Short mmCIF file of C-alpha atoms in Angstrom, two decimals:
data_model
loop_
_atom_site.label_atom_id
_atom_site.label_comp_id
_atom_site.label_asym_id
_atom_site.label_seq_id
_atom_site.Cartn_x
_atom_site.Cartn_y
_atom_site.Cartn_z
CA MET S 1 -10.87 -13.05 -26.42
CA ASN S 2 -12.86 -10.35 -24.63
CA ASP S 3 -12.33 -7.33 -26.36
CA GLY S 4 -10.48 -5.91 -23.47
CA LYS S 5 -13.05 -5.90 -21.12
CA PRO S 6 -12.04 -6.62 -17.61
CA PRO S 7 -12.54 -10.15 -16.69
CA GLU S 8 -15.01 -9.52 -13.79
CA HIS S 9 -17.69 -8.17 -16.50
CA ASP S 10 -17.75 -11.40 -17.83
CA LEU S 11 -21.31 -13.29 -17.72
CA ALA S 12 -19.90 -16.38 -15.60
CA ALA S 13 -18.23 -14.21 -13.26
CA LEU S 14 -21.25 -11.77 -12.65
CA GLN S 15 -23.44 -14.90 -12.30
CA ARG S 16 -20.86 -16.26 -9.89
CA ARG S 17 -21.31 -12.90 -8.14
CA LEU S 18 -24.73 -12.94 -7.98
CA ALA S 19 -25.06 -16.71 -6.81
CA ASP S 20 -22.64 -15.55 -4.02
CA PHE S 21 -24.69 -12.48 -2.74
CA ALA S 22 -28.11 -14.66 -2.61
CA ALA S 23 -26.33 -17.33 -0.72
CA VAL S 24 -24.60 -15.71 1.84
CA ARG S 25 -27.80 -13.74 2.69
CA ASP S 26 -29.98 -16.84 2.26
CA TRP S 27 -31.78 -15.48 -0.13
CA GLY S 28 -31.62 -18.74 -2.43
CA GLN S 29 -35.08 -20.07 -1.08
CA TYR S 30 -36.89 -17.24 -2.87
CA HIS S 31 -35.23 -18.36 -6.08
CA THR S 32 -37.47 -20.97 -7.74
CA PRO S 33 -37.40 -20.52 -11.59
CA LYS S 34 -40.88 -19.45 -11.22
CA ASN S 35 -39.97 -16.45 -8.84
CA LEU S 36 -37.07 -15.37 -10.98
CA ALA S 37 -39.06 -15.54 -14.10
CA SER S 38 -41.69 -13.45 -12.27
CA ALA S 39 -38.99 -10.77 -10.95
CA LEU S 40 -37.49 -10.72 -14.84
CA SER S 41 -40.99 -9.60 -15.98
CA VAL S 42 -41.44 -7.07 -13.26
CA GLU S 43 -38.23 -5.54 -14.02
CA ALA S 44 -38.76 -5.60 -17.68
CA GLY S 45 -41.81 -3.64 -16.73
CA GLU S 46 -39.81 -0.84 -14.96
CA LEU S 47 -37.48 -0.52 -17.66
CA LEU S 48 -40.59 -0.09 -20.21
CA GLU S 49 -42.12 2.60 -17.86
CA ILE S 50 -39.21 4.77 -18.62
CA PHE S 51 -40.32 5.00 -21.90
CA GLN S 52 -43.97 4.64 -21.75
CA TRP S 53 -45.36 8.35 -22.54
CA MET S 54 -42.40 9.02 -24.67
CA THR S 55 -42.75 9.80 -28.52
CA PRO S 56 -40.04 7.66 -30.71
CA GLU S 57 -37.93 10.40 -30.92
CA ALA S 58 -37.92 11.48 -27.21
CA SER S 59 -36.88 7.81 -26.22
CA GLY S 60 -33.85 8.18 -28.75
CA THR S 61 -32.38 11.05 -26.24
CA VAL S 62 -33.02 9.13 -23.05
CA MET S 63 -29.19 8.83 -22.02
CA ASP S 64 -28.86 12.87 -22.30
CA GLU S 65 -30.02 13.24 -18.94
CA VAL S 66 -28.26 11.95 -16.14
CA GLU S 67 -31.14 10.98 -14.23
CA THR S 68 -33.10 9.02 -16.80
CA ALA S 69 -29.82 7.80 -18.10
CA GLU S 70 -28.90 6.16 -14.33
CA ARG S 71 -32.57 4.83 -14.40
CA VAL S 72 -32.37 3.39 -17.39
CA GLU S 73 -28.57 1.67 -16.49
CA ASP S 74 -30.24 0.63 -13.13
CA GLU S 75 -33.05 -1.12 -14.77
CA ILE S 76 -30.86 -2.53 -17.50
CA ALA S 77 -28.89 -4.30 -14.78
CA ASP S 78 -31.85 -5.65 -12.97
CA VAL S 79 -33.24 -7.39 -15.82
CA LEU S 80 -29.56 -8.63 -16.70
CA ALA S 81 -29.38 -9.79 -13.02
CA TYR S 82 -32.72 -11.91 -12.90
CA LEU S 83 -31.77 -13.33 -16.43
CA LEU S 84 -28.57 -14.67 -15.15
CA GLN S 85 -29.82 -15.95 -12.01
CA LEU S 86 -32.86 -17.69 -13.74
CA CYS S 87 -29.89 -19.21 -16.39
CA THR S 88 -27.91 -20.04 -13.23
CA VAL S 89 -30.71 -22.24 -11.44
CA LEU S 90 -31.86 -23.99 -14.88
CA LYS S 91 -27.89 -24.34 -15.94
CA ILE S 92 -28.60 -22.72 -19.17
CA ASP S 93 -25.85 -20.81 -20.97
CA PRO S 94 -27.45 -17.53 -21.81
CA ALA S 95 -24.90 -16.38 -24.72
CA ALA S 96 -24.91 -20.17 -26.51
CA ALA S 97 -28.67 -19.86 -26.49
CA LEU S 98 -28.61 -16.84 -28.01
CA ALA S 99 -25.71 -17.69 -30.36
CA ALA S 100 -27.96 -20.71 -31.46
CA LYS S 101 -31.06 -18.67 -31.82
CA ILE S 102 -29.32 -16.18 -34.17
CA ASP S 103 -28.29 -19.14 -36.08
CA ARG S 104 -31.78 -20.21 -36.60
CA ASN S 105 -33.06 -16.70 -37.06
CA GLU S 106 -30.62 -16.40 -40.12
CA ARG S 107 -32.04 -19.32 -41.61
CA ARG S 108 -35.53 -18.60 -41.06
CA PHE S 109 -35.15 -15.02 -42.40
CA PRO S 110 -32.57 -15.35 -45.35
CA VAL S 111 -31.23 -12.08 -46.77
CA PRO S 112 -32.74 -11.37 -49.99
CA LEU S 113 -30.10 -11.82 -52.84
CA HIS S 114 -29.92 -8.16 -53.51
CA ARG S 115 -29.03 -6.94 -50.62
CA ALA S 116 -26.49 -10.09 -49.71
CA ALA S 117 -24.52 -8.70 -52.80
CA GLN S 118 -23.97 -5.26 -50.96
CA MET R 1 -10.24 -14.17 -19.54
CA ASN R 2 -13.39 -15.78 -20.70
CA ASP R 3 -13.45 -19.02 -19.11
CA GLY R 4 -12.72 -21.12 -22.24
CA LYS R 5 -15.86 -19.86 -23.81
CA PRO R 6 -15.74 -19.23 -27.38
CA PRO R 7 -15.33 -15.76 -28.18
CA GLU R 8 -18.50 -15.77 -30.42
CA HIS R 9 -20.49 -16.03 -27.25
CA ASP R 10 -18.85 -12.96 -25.88
CA LEU R 11 -21.56 -10.25 -25.35
CA ALA R 12 -19.73 -7.62 -27.66
CA ALA R 13 -19.81 -10.47 -30.25
CA LEU R 14 -23.43 -11.18 -29.88
CA GLN R 15 -24.15 -7.27 -30.11
CA ARG R 16 -22.54 -7.25 -33.57
CA ARG R 17 -24.35 -10.19 -34.57
CA LEU R 18 -27.55 -8.95 -33.64
CA ALA R 19 -26.59 -5.22 -35.24
CA ASP R 20 -25.56 -6.82 -38.56
CA PHE R 21 -28.51 -9.26 -38.50
CA ALA R 22 -31.12 -6.19 -38.26
CA ALA R 23 -28.85 -3.63 -40.51
CA VAL R 24 -28.88 -6.08 -43.83
CA ARG R 25 -32.52 -6.69 -43.37
CA ASP R 26 -33.23 -2.99 -43.09
CA TRP R 27 -35.04 -3.35 -39.74
CA GLY R 28 -33.47 -0.69 -37.79
CA GLN R 29 -36.26 1.29 -38.42
CA TYR R 30 -38.07 -0.35 -35.95
CA HIS R 31 -35.50 -0.34 -33.22
CA THR R 32 -36.48 2.74 -31.14
CA PRO R 33 -35.20 2.42 -27.69
CA LYS R 34 -39.23 2.58 -27.18
CA ASN R 35 -39.84 -0.43 -29.43
CA LEU R 36 -37.09 -2.43 -28.08
CA ALA R 37 -38.09 -2.11 -24.19
CA SER R 38 -41.50 -2.97 -25.40
CA ALA R 39 -40.43 -6.11 -27.39
CA LEU R 40 -38.25 -7.24 -24.11
CA SER R 41 -41.40 -6.65 -22.08
CA VAL R 42 -43.45 -8.97 -24.33
CA GLU R 43 -40.50 -11.81 -24.44
CA ALA R 44 -39.98 -11.57 -20.51
CA GLY R 45 -43.71 -12.49 -20.61
CA GLU R 46 -43.38 -15.49 -22.93
CA LEU R 47 -40.69 -16.58 -20.85
CA LEU R 48 -43.15 -16.29 -17.73
CA GLU R 49 -45.99 -17.82 -19.56
CA ILE R 50 -44.00 -21.34 -19.32
CA PHE R 51 -44.21 -21.06 -15.56
CA GLN R 52 -47.54 -19.20 -14.77
CA TRP R 53 -49.67 -22.70 -13.56
CA MET R 54 -46.66 -24.54 -12.23
CA THR R 55 -46.06 -24.97 -8.62
CA PRO R 56 -42.71 -23.94 -7.16
CA GLU R 57 -41.80 -27.43 -7.03
CA ALA R 58 -42.59 -28.11 -10.89
CA SER R 59 -41.17 -24.74 -11.99
CA GLY R 60 -37.72 -26.44 -10.99
CA THR R 61 -37.84 -29.41 -13.45
CA VAL R 62 -38.79 -27.39 -16.48
CA MET R 63 -35.37 -28.37 -17.88
CA ASP R 64 -36.12 -32.21 -17.89
CA GLU R 65 -38.39 -32.52 -20.88
CA VAL R 66 -37.07 -31.80 -23.87
CA GLU R 67 -39.96 -29.76 -25.25
CA THR R 68 -40.36 -27.15 -22.43
CA ALA R 69 -36.40 -27.21 -22.08
CA GLU R 70 -36.24 -25.88 -25.55
CA ARG R 71 -38.94 -23.38 -25.32
CA VAL R 72 -36.99 -21.81 -22.01
CA GLU R 73 -33.82 -21.62 -23.92
CA ASP R 74 -35.80 -19.74 -26.68
CA GLU R 75 -37.25 -17.07 -24.65
CA ILE R 76 -34.02 -16.66 -22.36
CA ALA R 77 -32.14 -15.72 -26.00
CA ASP R 78 -34.96 -13.54 -27.12
CA VAL R 79 -35.16 -11.59 -23.79
CA LEU R 80 -31.02 -11.62 -23.94
CA ALA R 81 -31.37 -10.70 -27.60
CA TYR R 82 -33.72 -7.39 -27.23
CA LEU R 83 -31.67 -6.15 -24.00
CA LEU R 84 -28.51 -6.19 -26.08
CA GLN R 85 -29.98 -4.33 -28.76
CA LEU R 86 -31.37 -1.67 -26.45
CA CYS R 87 -27.94 -1.54 -25.14
CA THR R 88 -26.40 -1.12 -28.45
CA VAL R 89 -28.99 1.54 -29.33
CA LEU R 90 -28.47 3.38 -25.94
CA LYS R 91 -24.67 2.86 -25.96
CA ILE R 92 -24.98 0.78 -22.37
CA ASP R 93 -22.50 -1.57 -21.38
CA PRO R 94 -24.86 -4.20 -20.07
CA ALA R 95 -22.47 -5.90 -17.86
CA ALA R 96 -20.81 -2.86 -16.52
CA ALA R 97 -23.78 -1.66 -15.42
CA LEU R 98 -24.56 -4.95 -13.64
CA ALA R 99 -21.12 -4.88 -11.95
CA ALA R 100 -21.83 -1.62 -10.55
CA LYS R 101 -25.53 -2.51 -9.46
CA ILE R 102 -24.07 -5.27 -7.30
CA ASP R 103 -21.46 -3.32 -5.95
CA ARG R 104 -24.12 -0.67 -5.04
CA ASN R 105 -26.36 -3.90 -3.44
CA GLU R 106 -23.40 -4.81 -1.33
CA ARG R 107 -23.67 -1.70 0.11
CA ARG R 108 -27.33 -1.40 0.64
CA PHE R 109 -27.64 -4.96 1.91
CA PRO R 110 -24.24 -5.60 4.04
CA VAL R 111 -23.96 -9.32 5.12
CA PRO R 112 -24.71 -9.64 9.31
CA LEU R 113 -21.07 -10.46 10.72
CA HIS R 114 -22.17 -13.74 12.11
CA ARG R 115 -22.61 -14.78 8.19
CA ALA R 116 -19.32 -13.04 6.93
CA ALA R 117 -17.49 -14.85 9.13
CA GLN R 118 -18.61 -18.32 7.76
CA MET Y 1 -78.65 2.09 -14.46
CA ASN Y 2 -76.64 0.16 -17.19
CA ASP Y 3 -77.13 2.20 -20.17
CA GLY Y 4 -79.04 -0.36 -21.69
CA LYS Y 5 -76.43 -3.29 -21.74
CA PRO Y 6 -77.31 -6.57 -21.46
CA PRO Y 7 -77.11 -7.63 -17.51
CA GLU Y 8 -74.73 -10.28 -18.78
CA HIS Y 9 -72.15 -7.85 -19.57
CA ASP Y 10 -72.30 -6.60 -16.19
CA LEU Y 11 -68.96 -7.25 -14.03
CA ALA Y 12 -70.42 -9.33 -11.36
CA ALA Y 13 -72.30 -11.72 -13.98
CA LEU Y 14 -69.07 -11.87 -15.94
CA GLN Y 15 -67.25 -12.78 -12.99
CA ARG Y 16 -69.80 -15.61 -11.93
CA ARG Y 17 -69.47 -17.31 -15.51
CA LEU Y 18 -65.84 -17.23 -14.99
CA ALA Y 19 -65.83 -18.72 -11.63
CA ASP Y 20 -68.67 -21.45 -12.97
CA PHE Y 21 -66.33 -22.03 -15.84
CA ALA Y 22 -63.26 -22.82 -13.73
CA ALA Y 23 -65.06 -24.74 -10.91
CA VAL Y 24 -66.73 -27.29 -13.28
CA ARG Y 25 -63.63 -27.84 -14.97
CA ASP Y 26 -62.11 -28.31 -11.86
CA TRP Y 27 -59.07 -25.19 -12.65
CA GLY Y 28 -59.27 -23.73 -9.55
CA GLN Y 29 -56.73 -25.25 -7.98
CA TYR Y 30 -54.37 -23.51 -10.34
CA HIS Y 31 -55.85 -20.08 -9.40
CA THR Y 32 -53.72 -18.83 -6.67
CA PRO Y 33 -53.52 -15.37 -6.40
CA LYS Y 34 -49.95 -15.38 -7.57
CA ASN Y 35 -50.38 -17.36 -10.48
CA LEU Y 36 -53.52 -15.36 -11.46
CA ALA Y 37 -51.49 -12.11 -11.11
CA SER Y 38 -48.53 -13.81 -13.64
CA ALA Y 39 -51.30 -14.75 -16.32
CA LEU Y 40 -52.68 -11.04 -16.08
CA SER Y 41 -48.99 -9.83 -16.87
CA VAL Y 42 -48.47 -12.58 -19.40
CA GLU Y 43 -51.77 -11.45 -21.18
CA ALA Y 44 -51.08 -7.75 -21.10
CA GLY Y 45 -47.66 -8.66 -22.90
CA GLU Y 46 -49.58 -10.25 -25.36
CA LEU Y 47 -51.80 -7.55 -26.25
CA LEU Y 48 -48.84 -4.89 -26.18
CA GLU Y 49 -47.18 -7.29 -28.67
CA ILE Y 50 -49.69 -6.40 -31.22
CA PHE Y 51 -48.39 -2.79 -31.33
CA GLN Y 52 -44.61 -3.39 -29.98
CA TRP Y 53 -43.21 -2.29 -33.83
CA MET Y 54 -45.86 0.33 -34.89
CA THR Y 55 -45.62 3.75 -34.84
CA PRO Y 56 -48.44 6.11 -32.79
CA GLU Y 57 -50.11 6.90 -35.82
CA ALA Y 58 -50.14 3.28 -37.11
CA SER Y 59 -51.20 1.92 -33.48
CA GLY Y 60 -54.46 4.35 -33.97
CA THR Y 61 -55.35 2.55 -37.00
CA VAL Y 62 -55.53 -1.18 -35.10
CA MET Y 63 -59.10 -1.74 -35.34
CA ASP Y 64 -59.29 -0.92 -39.38
CA GLU Y 65 -58.05 -4.49 -40.22
CA VAL Y 66 -60.56 -7.30 -39.22
CA GLU Y 67 -57.61 -9.76 -38.21
CA THR Y 68 -56.04 -7.42 -35.94
CA ALA Y 69 -59.11 -5.74 -34.39
CA GLU Y 70 -59.90 -9.62 -33.69
CA ARG Y 71 -56.67 -10.27 -31.76
CA VAL Y 72 -56.81 -6.83 -29.73
CA GLU Y 73 -60.32 -7.79 -28.66
CA ASP Y 74 -59.15 -11.21 -28.02
CA GLU Y 75 -56.42 -9.89 -25.67
CA ILE Y 76 -58.62 -7.36 -23.91
CA ALA Y 77 -60.79 -10.00 -23.25
CA ASP Y 78 -58.18 -12.02 -21.84
CA VAL Y 79 -56.28 -9.38 -19.54
CA LEU Y 80 -60.15 -8.56 -18.15
CA ALA Y 81 -60.39 -12.30 -17.67
CA TYR Y 82 -57.62 -12.46 -15.14
CA LEU Y 83 -58.23 -9.20 -13.56
CA LEU Y 84 -61.81 -10.24 -12.68
CA GLN Y 85 -60.83 -14.05 -11.51
CA LEU Y 86 -58.04 -12.38 -9.47
CA CYS Y 87 -60.91 -9.94 -7.82
CA THR Y 88 -62.95 -12.74 -7.21
CA VAL Y 89 -60.58 -14.43 -5.26
CA LEU Y 90 -59.05 -11.93 -3.50
CA LYS Y 91 -62.71 -10.61 -2.82
CA ILE Y 92 -62.11 -7.06 -4.31
CA ASP Y 93 -64.65 -5.04 -6.38
CA PRO Y 94 -62.69 -3.62 -9.11
CA ALA Y 95 -64.90 -1.03 -10.22
CA ALA Y 96 -65.08 0.49 -6.81
CA ALA Y 97 -61.43 0.42 -6.42
CA LEU Y 98 -61.00 2.36 -9.48
CA ALA Y 99 -63.61 4.94 -8.74
CA ALA Y 100 -61.84 5.36 -5.33
CA LYS Y 101 -58.85 5.55 -7.11
CA ILE Y 102 -60.09 8.14 -9.84
CA ASP Y 103 -61.30 10.20 -6.73
CA ARG Y 104 -57.80 10.19 -5.27
CA ASN Y 105 -56.02 11.06 -8.37
CA GLU Y 106 -58.12 13.96 -8.91
CA ARG Y 107 -57.22 15.54 -5.33
CA ARG Y 108 -53.32 14.60 -6.29
CA PHE Y 109 -53.69 16.29 -9.80
CA PRO Y 110 -56.25 19.28 -9.31
CA VAL Y 111 -57.13 21.07 -12.47
CA PRO Y 112 -55.55 24.33 -13.02
CA LEU Y 113 -58.08 27.21 -12.32
CA HIS Y 114 -57.83 28.80 -16.23
CA ARG Y 115 -58.98 25.12 -17.26
CA ALA Y 116 -61.49 24.50 -14.77
CA ALA Y 117 -63.53 27.60 -15.57
CA GLN Y 118 -63.83 26.54 -19.42
CA MET I 1 -79.96 -4.78 -13.70
CA ASN I 2 -76.81 -4.23 -11.87
CA ASP I 3 -76.79 -6.09 -8.57
CA GLY I 4 -77.57 -3.19 -6.73
CA LYS I 5 -74.11 -1.27 -7.40
CA PRO I 6 -74.00 2.58 -7.44
CA PRO I 7 -74.20 3.20 -11.45
CA GLU I 8 -70.89 5.26 -11.05
CA HIS I 9 -69.26 1.68 -10.57
CA ASP I 10 -70.78 0.63 -13.99
CA LEU I 11 -67.76 0.45 -16.65
CA ALA I 12 -69.24 2.86 -19.05
CA ALA I 13 -69.32 5.66 -16.16
CA LEU I 14 -65.86 4.86 -15.19
CA GLN I 15 -64.89 4.98 -18.93
CA ARG I 16 -66.44 8.64 -18.96
CA ARG I 17 -64.79 9.96 -15.72
CA LEU I 18 -61.30 8.58 -17.02
CA ALA I 19 -61.85 10.38 -20.43
CA ASP I 20 -63.05 13.44 -18.51
CA PHE I 21 -59.81 13.32 -16.02
CA ALA I 22 -57.40 13.18 -18.99
CA ALA I 23 -59.36 15.64 -21.61
CA VAL I 24 -59.30 18.65 -18.64
CA ARG I 25 -55.69 18.34 -18.10
CA ASP I 26 -54.67 18.04 -21.78
CA TRP I 27 -53.24 14.40 -21.16
CA GLY I 28 -55.06 12.75 -24.14
CA GLN I 29 -51.74 13.44 -26.55
CA TYR I 30 -50.03 10.87 -24.67
CA HIS I 31 -52.98 8.18 -25.13
CA THR I 32 -51.88 6.71 -28.32
CA PRO I 33 -53.04 2.71 -28.36
CA LYS I 34 -49.42 2.01 -28.28
CA ASN I 35 -48.96 3.97 -25.02
CA LEU I 36 -51.77 2.97 -23.06
CA ALA I 37 -50.91 -0.96 -24.24
CA SER I 38 -47.56 -0.12 -22.56
CA ALA I 39 -48.98 1.34 -19.40
CA LEU I 40 -51.28 -1.39 -19.14
CA SER I 41 -48.39 -3.78 -18.91
CA VAL I 42 -46.45 -1.85 -16.78
CA GLU I 43 -48.88 -1.71 -14.20
CA ALA I 44 -49.74 -5.63 -14.67
CA GLY I 45 -46.20 -5.70 -13.68
CA GLU I 46 -46.67 -3.67 -10.74
CA LEU I 47 -49.62 -5.97 -9.57
CA LEU I 48 -47.36 -8.86 -10.03
CA GLU I 49 -44.46 -7.40 -8.03
CA ILE I 50 -46.51 -7.42 -4.68
CA PHE I 51 -46.66 -11.70 -5.43
CA GLN I 52 -43.07 -12.01 -6.79
CA TRP I 53 -41.40 -13.79 -3.83
CA MET I 54 -44.78 -15.25 -2.34
CA THR I 55 -45.54 -18.67 -1.91
CA PRO I 56 -48.55 -19.85 -3.28
CA GLU I 57 -49.92 -19.81 0.04
CA ALA I 58 -49.06 -16.60 1.27
CA SER I 59 -50.12 -15.03 -1.79
CA GLY I 60 -53.94 -16.17 -0.56
CA THR I 61 -53.42 -14.32 2.79
CA VAL I 62 -52.39 -10.93 0.73
CA MET I 63 -55.56 -9.08 1.90
CA ASP I 64 -55.28 -9.85 5.89
CA GLU I 65 -52.48 -6.92 6.16
CA VAL I 66 -53.91 -3.52 5.48
CA GLU I 67 -50.77 -2.16 3.65
CA THR I 68 -50.61 -5.05 1.27
CA ALA I 69 -54.33 -5.09 0.61
CA GLU I 70 -54.20 -1.33 -0.29
CA ARG I 71 -51.52 -1.70 -2.53
CA VAL I 72 -53.32 -4.83 -4.39
CA GLU I 73 -56.41 -3.01 -4.67
CA ASP I 74 -54.56 0.33 -5.95
CA GLU I 75 -52.59 -1.96 -8.55
CA ILE I 76 -56.02 -3.57 -9.65
CA ALA I 77 -57.38 -0.09 -10.09
CA ASP I 78 -54.70 0.96 -12.28
CA VAL I 79 -54.80 -2.00 -14.56
CA LEU I 80 -58.28 -1.69 -14.85
CA ALA I 81 -57.90 2.18 -15.52
CA TYR I 82 -55.49 1.87 -18.83
CA LEU I 83 -57.51 -1.26 -19.84
CA LEU I 84 -60.88 0.72 -19.93
CA GLN I 85 -58.76 4.00 -21.85
CA LEU I 86 -57.47 1.54 -24.23
CA CYS I 87 -61.24 0.38 -24.86
CA THR I 88 -62.40 3.87 -25.01
CA VAL I 89 -59.84 5.17 -27.67
CA LEU I 90 -60.23 1.88 -29.76
CA LYS I 91 -64.44 2.00 -29.47
CA ILE I 92 -63.94 -1.49 -27.67
CA ASP I 93 -66.76 -2.85 -25.40
CA PRO I 94 -64.51 -4.65 -22.82
CA ALA I 95 -67.60 -6.73 -21.32
CA ALA I 96 -68.73 -7.68 -24.66
CA ALA I 97 -65.60 -8.99 -25.82
CA LEU I 98 -65.38 -10.94 -22.59
CA ALA I 99 -68.45 -12.27 -22.87
CA ALA I 100 -68.03 -13.35 -26.50
CA LYS I 101 -64.41 -14.86 -25.44
CA ILE I 102 -66.24 -17.13 -22.57
CA ASP I 103 -68.65 -18.50 -25.29
CA ARG I 104 -65.79 -19.21 -27.32
CA ASN I 105 -64.20 -20.80 -24.51
CA GLU I 106 -67.19 -23.01 -23.62
CA ARG I 107 -66.90 -24.58 -27.08
CA ARG I 108 -63.21 -24.93 -27.11
CA PHE I 109 -63.30 -26.38 -23.45
CA PRO I 110 -66.08 -28.76 -23.28
CA VAL I 111 -67.08 -29.95 -19.96
CA PRO I 112 -66.70 -34.01 -19.45
CA LEU I 113 -69.96 -35.63 -19.78
CA HIS I 114 -69.64 -37.06 -16.39
CA ARG I 115 -68.96 -33.55 -14.79
CA ALA I 116 -72.04 -31.85 -16.56
CA ALA I 117 -74.39 -34.07 -15.00
CA GLN I 118 -73.27 -32.92 -11.47
#
């Protein structure tokens, strides 16, 4: 099941597109895990930059203006791109890693009984 | 199609788990887009930290030791978690954003003809 | 003139201490500009982490608690340490670079006349 | 003593220039510690970006080209600017914080006797 999303929006398909994109341009030589982790950090900074002077309230309306909305989507895409490329190179399944992390966090931060009953 | 992956590893399912996790613990109050973008950047730094003193070659073997492999998977999970939570709050589809970005990059960086024919 | 500060708190003296510290422990091998820039980014993330869930108002009181005050000073020190080590390796004078940058910014962002007259 | 450097390159003088620059343009409203720590992290990412695809060896020659040399100095200045502004707002003496940190590190990482005797 994939919630009706186009198959080409599934992570494995995106990883293949990214790998093909780099391979056919011979960019793989730059894609050491170290460089990919650096690039991911740089893009995370570009995403944060959009919000750096905003109040918390203003940050909530960032998708209301076409220009900032496109900027945010562009940086989200860049962060995800390097995350996926790093996972491809290191043979990590990012969704499985996150599912396992949420499992661990649910044990580390149990819900108080009065809330669980709601 | 989802390549035979468990449906619970699909991004939308992970986004729902993350949203429920925060809601039932009343942590949503902290999840302004500004704070989520900051947290994403912090986690990207923790991921980079694993590699910061490594040579490029050493960075390629980081999954060979159980301890560093688990650390890398944990930080990958944390980066993806904040990316997805930011997307949920801003109503962005991260996979669609990346697919569109790759489309744009394929136009910006066309493959030289001699390579395309390979 | 150095405002009555101890000479050992002057940037050049700190740079010498940092260089001696690394040299006598044979850590210079790790201090390529690339690695130092990565480490600086990682420490900047550790500094940001202290503030990531705070409201802007709460961030202003971070020095009121001994524990967070020490954490902030520790990360400030770490960021400055890597900045200075990077400058030593690249033979950059950080204070001169900043003085020149402020000069440029004063030309790029002139003060409106009504303010300049105050 | 200040190694013959111009007094205006001393940290306290730079902090005053930065504070005056922001005050006369009424930019202080944006300078919450949280925002300044974010901006510092963003600039650290811009500095890292210069190196992200370089080999360690190539990173050592970054000051040989005028264009990259100016870019590096510009980002070094930006990182130092936000570090100093954060210190001004939080009333932290960055040089004293670093001197104290080096003292602590000298105790945490004692030099092996055979090296100390050299």
